[in-house]
Amino acid sequence: MRKMNNSGRCLLVILVMIGALKMFNFCGADLTDGFTLVPLTESNFELKKPYDIPLDQCYSFVNGVHYLWVYADDKPHDPGSHTQPRTEIRIKGLDYSSGVWQFEGYGFAPNGTSGATVAQIHGAAQGATTLILRIYDGDMRYYSRDLVATDLYDKWFRLNIIHNVDMGMVTVFIDGVQNFQVKDEGPGDLYFKCGVYAAPTNISYYMESRWRDIKIYKH
């Protein structure tokens, strides 16, 4: 067996230290350290809702909390659309295609809401979305597949989504803990959304989520 020379050992030590520093950034420090807060105004919050009902029948904003709800038999957001019903906040004016971006918000899913997308990254090289986070029976899943978090009904949870476009990686944190990581779907016209958007199947009749303290960061 050939032995590792001194330069090889040094390189190995450096790589280990870099890995440790990255781990410290995610686990030992605030997730927003090293990021710059992007100021948001009311114009950055674009609401998508069933096209045939007034806004106050699917959305309210009370004491700093966005309440968003929809019914399974509601119309889509546009008369020409064949998508599922939704009431969502689309972060407008901050579309991105490169760099490292972060969504932070406190979410709440009331008991009974199921089959509802509560947060997403819209846009991809192929397909419509890079990330879909859905609530099913109180658990959060990546689309309808990988388990991201459990037991989220009737409690506020802090959601952080970090999208490193240049590295092609999306990382999801719940209450400051890394719960999920996945390769993204390639570059595109990307932006964050939150609220309720019914899944194609296995949905509750009534779906609701609540959001507060929504922030966007850029590295």
mmCIF file of C-alpha atoms in Angstrom:
data_model
loop_
_atom_site.group_PDB
_atom_site.id
_atom_site.type_symbol
_atom_site.label_atom_id
_atom_site.label_comp_id
_atom_site.label_asym_id
_atom_site.label_seq_id
_atom_site.Cartn_x
_atom_site.Cartn_y
_atom_site.Cartn_z
ATOM 1 C CA MET A 1 0.000 0.000 0.000
ATOM 2 C CA ARG A 2 1.322 3.426 -0.938
ATOM 3 C CA LYS A 3 1.560 5.916 1.911
ATOM 4 C CA MET A 4 0.100 9.404 1.766
ATOM 5 C CA ASN A 5 2.765 12.072 1.410
ATOM 6 C CA ASN A 6 2.857 15.265 3.501
ATOM 7 C CA SER A 7 1.120 17.391 0.863
ATOM 8 C CA GLY A 8 -1.660 14.826 0.669
ATOM 9 C CA ARG A 9 -2.079 14.899 4.452
ATOM 10 C CA CYS A 10 -2.242 18.706 4.426
ATOM 11 C CA LEU A 11 -4.888 18.671 1.711
ATOM 12 C CA LEU A 12 -6.941 16.146 3.667
ATOM 13 C CA VAL A 13 -6.749 18.287 6.818
ATOM 14 C CA ILE A 14 -7.823 21.388 4.878
ATOM 15 C CA LEU A 15 -10.802 19.566 3.359
ATOM 16 C CA VAL A 16 -11.882 18.287 6.767
ATOM 17 C CA MET A 17 -11.605 21.798 8.228
ATOM 18 C CA ILE A 18 -13.675 23.276 5.382
ATOM 19 C CA GLY A 19 -16.333 20.637 5.941
ATOM 20 C CA ALA A 20 -16.352 21.365 9.658
ATOM 21 C CA LEU A 21 -16.735 25.086 9.023
ATOM 22 C CA LYS A 22 -19.674 24.473 6.693
ATOM 23 C CA MET A 23 -21.288 22.281 9.315
ATOM 24 C CA PHE A 24 -20.740 24.979 11.927
ATOM 25 C CA ASN A 25 -22.372 27.545 9.671
ATOM 26 C CA PHE A 26 -25.547 25.460 9.481
ATOM 27 C CA CYS A 27 -25.592 23.957 12.954
ATOM 28 C CA GLY A 28 -23.766 26.293 15.307
ATOM 29 C CA ALA A 29 -24.728 29.728 14.032
ATOM 30 C CA ASP A 30 -27.850 31.497 12.873
ATOM 31 C CA LEU A 31 -28.889 30.362 9.413
ATOM 32 C CA THR A 32 -28.919 33.934 8.149
ATOM 33 C CA ASP A 33 -25.299 34.663 9.165
ATOM 34 C CA GLY A 34 -23.373 35.774 6.091
ATOM 35 C CA PHE A 35 -26.587 36.667 4.241
ATOM 36 C CA THR A 36 -27.911 40.145 3.505
ATOM 37 C CA LEU A 37 -31.535 40.884 4.332
ATOM 38 C CA VAL A 38 -33.438 42.046 1.247
ATOM 39 C CA PRO A 39 -35.981 44.752 2.162
ATOM 40 C CA LEU A 40 -39.583 43.779 1.396
ATOM 41 C CA THR A 41 -42.541 46.079 0.839
ATOM 42 C CA GLU A 42 -46.204 45.368 0.252
ATOM 43 C CA SER A 43 -45.529 45.382 -3.496
ATOM 44 C CA ASN A 44 -43.327 42.274 -3.087
ATOM 45 C CA PHE A 45 -46.307 40.230 -1.852
ATOM 46 C CA GLU A 46 -48.427 39.241 -4.837
ATOM 47 C CA LEU A 47 -51.526 37.211 -3.996
ATOM 48 C CA LYS A 48 -52.779 34.395 -6.212
ATOM 49 C CA LYS A 49 -56.331 33.239 -5.467
ATOM 50 C CA PRO A 50 -59.397 31.601 -7.059
ATOM 51 C CA TYR A 51 -60.353 33.962 -9.864
ATOM 52 C CA ASP A 52 -64.089 34.122 -9.127
ATOM 53 C CA ILE A 53 -64.153 35.157 -5.456
ATOM 54 C CA PRO A 54 -63.190 38.340 -3.594
ATOM 55 C CA LEU A 55 -59.889 38.367 -1.772
ATOM 56 C CA ASP A 56 -61.502 38.541 1.653
ATOM 57 C CA GLN A 57 -63.115 35.135 1.067
ATOM 58 C CA CYS A 58 -59.736 33.385 0.950
ATOM 59 C CA TYR A 59 -57.231 35.706 2.627
ATOM 60 C CA SER A 60 -56.839 38.025 5.597
ATOM 61 C CA PHE A 61 -53.970 39.848 7.260
ATOM 62 C CA VAL A 62 -54.422 40.341 10.998
ATOM 63 C CA ASN A 63 -51.843 41.444 13.565
ATOM 64 C CA GLY A 64 -48.936 40.629 11.264
ATOM 65 C CA VAL A 65 -50.245 37.180 10.275
ATOM 66 C CA HIS A 66 -51.234 36.190 6.733
ATOM 67 C CA TYR A 67 -54.209 33.776 6.770
ATOM 68 C CA LEU A 68 -54.620 31.899 3.475
ATOM 69 C CA TRP A 69 -57.282 29.268 2.794
ATOM 70 C CA VAL A 70 -58.925 27.453 -0.090
ATOM 71 C CA TYR A 71 -61.523 24.739 -0.701
ATOM 72 C CA ALA A 72 -61.025 21.673 -2.863
ATOM 73 C CA ASP A 73 -63.784 22.733 -5.258
ATOM 74 C CA ASP A 74 -62.592 26.325 -5.670
ATOM 75 C CA LYS A 75 -61.620 27.611 -9.089
ATOM 76 C CA PRO A 76 -57.990 27.990 -10.229
ATOM 77 C CA HIS A 77 -56.272 31.380 -10.190
ATOM 78 C CA ASP A 78 -57.046 32.058 -13.836
ATOM 79 C CA PRO A 79 -60.070 31.137 -16.008
ATOM 80 C CA GLY A 80 -57.761 29.576 -18.595
ATOM 81 C CA SER A 81 -55.827 27.477 -16.079
ATOM 82 C CA HIS A 82 -56.394 23.800 -15.370
ATOM 83 C CA THR A 83 -54.347 23.823 -12.160
ATOM 84 C CA GLN A 84 -55.607 23.118 -8.660
ATOM 85 C CA PRO A 85 -57.077 25.854 -6.438
ATOM 86 C CA ARG A 86 -54.690 28.031 -4.477
ATOM 87 C CA THR A 87 -54.332 31.060 -2.274
ATOM 88 C CA GLU A 88 -50.646 31.914 -2.279
ATOM 89 C CA ILE A 89 -48.198 34.706 -1.682
ATOM 90 C CA ARG A 90 -45.756 35.004 -4.552
ATOM 91 C CA ILE A 91 -42.582 36.928 -3.726
ATOM 92 C CA LYS A 92 -42.582 39.404 -6.607
ATOM 93 C CA GLY A 93 -39.708 41.479 -7.931
ATOM 94 C CA LEU A 94 -37.024 39.194 -6.494
ATOM 95 C CA ASP A 95 -36.810 36.499 -9.139
ATOM 96 C CA TYR A 96 -33.346 34.969 -9.316
ATOM 97 C CA SER A 97 -31.339 32.666 -11.565
ATOM 98 C CA SER A 98 -27.958 32.474 -9.812
ATOM 99 C CA GLY A 99 -26.315 32.963 -6.434
ATOM 100 C CA VAL A 100 -27.506 31.832 -2.999
ATOM 101 C CA TRP A 101 -30.963 32.890 -1.809
ATOM 102 C CA GLN A 102 -32.855 32.177 1.368
ATOM 103 C CA PHE A 103 -36.526 32.231 2.341
ATOM 104 C CA GLU A 104 -37.427 32.525 6.000
ATOM 105 C CA GLY A 105 -40.899 32.521 7.491
ATOM 106 C CA TYR A 106 -42.944 31.189 10.360
ATOM 107 C CA GLY A 107 -45.657 28.837 9.154
ATOM 108 C CA PHE A 108 -48.720 27.276 10.773
ATOM 109 C CA ALA A 109 -50.889 24.440 9.432
ATOM 110 C CA PRO A 110 -54.177 23.873 11.303
ATOM 111 C CA ASN A 111 -55.287 20.328 12.054
ATOM 112 C CA GLY A 112 -57.197 18.851 9.131
ATOM 113 C CA THR A 113 -55.319 20.557 6.325
ATOM 114 C CA SER A 114 -53.837 17.843 4.126
ATOM 115 C CA GLY A 115 -52.515 17.587 0.597
ATOM 116 C CA ALA A 116 -51.629 21.278 0.535
ATOM 117 C CA THR A 117 -48.424 22.836 -0.722
ATOM 118 C CA VAL A 118 -47.457 25.426 1.874
ATOM 119 C CA ALA A 119 -44.126 26.600 0.423
ATOM 120 C CA GLN A 120 -42.303 26.252 -2.867
ATOM 121 C CA ILE A 121 -39.599 27.458 -5.191
ATOM 122 C CA HIS A 122 -41.245 28.075 -8.536
ATOM 123 C CA GLY A 123 -39.230 27.679 -11.719
ATOM 124 C CA ALA A 124 -36.782 25.094 -13.021
ATOM 125 C CA ALA A 125 -34.808 24.188 -16.118
ATOM 126 C CA GLN A 126 -37.494 21.607 -16.832
ATOM 127 C CA GLY A 127 -40.910 21.482 -15.207
ATOM 128 C CA ALA A 128 -42.679 24.140 -13.176
ATOM 129 C CA THR A 129 -41.033 23.881 -9.750
ATOM 130 C CA THR A 130 -37.705 23.304 -8.026
ATOM 131 C CA LEU A 131 -39.150 22.616 -4.566
ATOM 132 C CA ILE A 132 -42.604 21.708 -3.263
ATOM 133 C CA LEU A 133 -43.250 21.329 0.474
ATOM 134 C CA ARG A 134 -46.637 19.802 1.272
ATOM 135 C CA ILE A 135 -48.515 19.027 4.446
ATOM 136 C CA TYR A 136 -50.028 15.539 4.626
ATOM 137 C CA ASP A 137 -51.770 14.591 7.891
ATOM 138 C CA GLY A 138 -49.556 16.947 9.866
ATOM 139 C CA ASP A 139 -46.287 15.875 8.257
ATOM 140 C CA MET A 140 -44.295 17.847 5.702
ATOM 141 C CA ARG A 141 -43.118 16.094 2.553
ATOM 142 C CA TYR A 142 -41.051 16.916 -0.501
ATOM 143 C CA TYR A 143 -43.819 16.783 -3.095
ATOM 144 C CA SER A 144 -45.674 13.642 -1.955
ATOM 145 C CA ARG A 145 -42.518 11.612 -1.409
ATOM 146 C CA ASP A 146 -39.643 12.222 1.013
ATOM 147 C CA LEU A 147 -40.500 13.005 4.621
ATOM 148 C CA VAL A 148 -39.172 16.419 5.674
ATOM 149 C CA ALA A 149 -40.740 16.939 9.124
ATOM 150 C CA THR A 150 -43.405 15.394 11.354
ATOM 151 C CA ASP A 151 -46.079 16.566 13.771
ATOM 152 C CA LEU A 152 -46.511 20.133 12.495
ATOM 153 C CA TYR A 153 -50.231 20.581 13.099
ATOM 154 C CA ASP A 154 -51.352 23.512 15.238
ATOM 155 C CA LYS A 155 -47.911 24.915 16.010
ATOM 156 C CA TRP A 156 -45.730 27.670 14.599
ATOM 157 C CA PHE A 157 -42.595 26.397 12.886
ATOM 158 C CA ARG A 158 -39.702 28.383 11.471
ATOM 159 C CA LEU A 159 -39.016 27.437 7.867
ATOM 160 C CA ASN A 160 -35.736 28.331 6.168
ATOM 161 C CA ILE A 161 -35.080 27.346 2.567
ATOM 162 C CA ILE A 162 -31.584 27.964 1.223
ATOM 163 C CA HIS A 163 -31.170 27.634 -2.532
ATOM 164 C CA ASN A 164 -27.590 27.590 -3.759
ATOM 165 C CA VAL A 165 -28.241 27.868 -7.479
ATOM 166 C CA ASP A 166 -24.579 27.790 -8.442
ATOM 167 C CA MET A 167 -24.075 24.501 -6.544
ATOM 168 C CA GLY A 168 -27.467 23.149 -7.617
ATOM 169 C CA MET A 169 -28.594 22.426 -4.062
ATOM 170 C CA VAL A 170 -31.675 23.192 -1.949
ATOM 171 C CA THR A 171 -31.580 22.797 1.841
ATOM 172 C CA VAL A 172 -34.619 22.906 4.130
ATOM 173 C CA PHE A 173 -34.476 23.744 7.829
ATOM 174 C CA ILE A 174 -37.271 23.447 10.362
ATOM 175 C CA ASP A 175 -36.784 25.400 13.589
ATOM 176 C CA GLY A 176 -33.106 25.870 12.801
ATOM 177 C CA VAL A 177 -32.387 22.183 12.146
ATOM 178 C CA GLN A 178 -31.451 20.857 8.711
ATOM 179 C CA ASN A 179 -34.186 18.389 7.829
ATOM 180 C CA PHE A 180 -33.787 17.882 4.109
ATOM 181 C CA GLN A 181 -31.444 18.493 1.200
ATOM 182 C CA VAL A 182 -31.923 17.785 -2.473
ATOM 183 C CA LYS A 183 -30.422 18.581 -5.853
ATOM 184 C CA ASP A 184 -32.342 21.318 -7.597
ATOM 185 C CA GLU A 185 -33.969 21.116 -11.027
ATOM 186 C CA GLY A 186 -31.481 23.333 -12.825
ATOM 187 C CA PRO A 187 -31.440 27.099 -13.366
ATOM 188 C CA GLY A 188 -34.497 29.047 -14.402
ATOM 189 C CA ASP A 189 -36.642 32.036 -13.503
ATOM 190 C CA LEU A 190 -36.911 31.242 -9.788
ATOM 191 C CA TYR A 191 -38.963 32.732 -6.972
ATOM 192 C CA PHE A 192 -40.423 31.775 -3.582
ATOM 193 C CA LYS A 193 -44.081 31.191 -2.733
ATOM 194 C CA CYS A 194 -46.021 30.285 0.406
ATOM 195 C CA GLY A 195 -49.671 29.733 1.300
ATOM 196 C CA VAL A 196 -51.935 26.868 0.223
ATOM 197 C CA TYR A 197 -51.997 25.161 -3.158
ATOM 198 C CA ALA A 198 -53.955 21.933 -3.463
ATOM 199 C CA ALA A 199 -52.052 18.820 -4.540
ATOM 200 C CA PRO A 200 -53.357 16.855 -7.540
ATOM 201 C CA THR A 201 -54.831 14.100 -5.322
ATOM 202 C CA ASN A 202 -55.443 13.112 -1.683
ATOM 203 C CA ILE A 203 -56.467 16.541 -0.432
ATOM 204 C CA SER A 204 -58.709 17.689 2.377
ATOM 205 C CA TYR A 205 -61.799 19.680 1.459
ATOM 206 C CA TYR A 206 -60.583 22.715 3.426
ATOM 207 C CA MET A 207 -56.928 23.759 3.377
ATOM 208 C CA GLU A 208 -55.301 26.597 5.287
ATOM 209 C CA SER A 209 -51.884 27.877 6.259
ATOM 210 C CA ARG A 210 -50.739 30.957 8.123
ATOM 211 C CA TRP A 211 -47.514 32.901 7.676
ATOM 212 C CA ARG A 212 -45.725 35.670 9.519
ATOM 213 C CA ASP A 213 -42.310 37.333 9.588
ATOM 214 C CA ILE A 214 -41.556 36.448 5.961
ATOM 215 C CA LYS A 215 -38.051 37.485 4.953
ATOM 216 C CA ILE A 216 -35.772 37.034 1.956
ATOM 217 C CA TYR A 217 -31.963 36.944 2.199
ATOM 218 C CA LYS A 218 -29.245 36.936 -0.417
ATOM 219 C CA HIS A 219 -25.655 35.748 -0.004
#
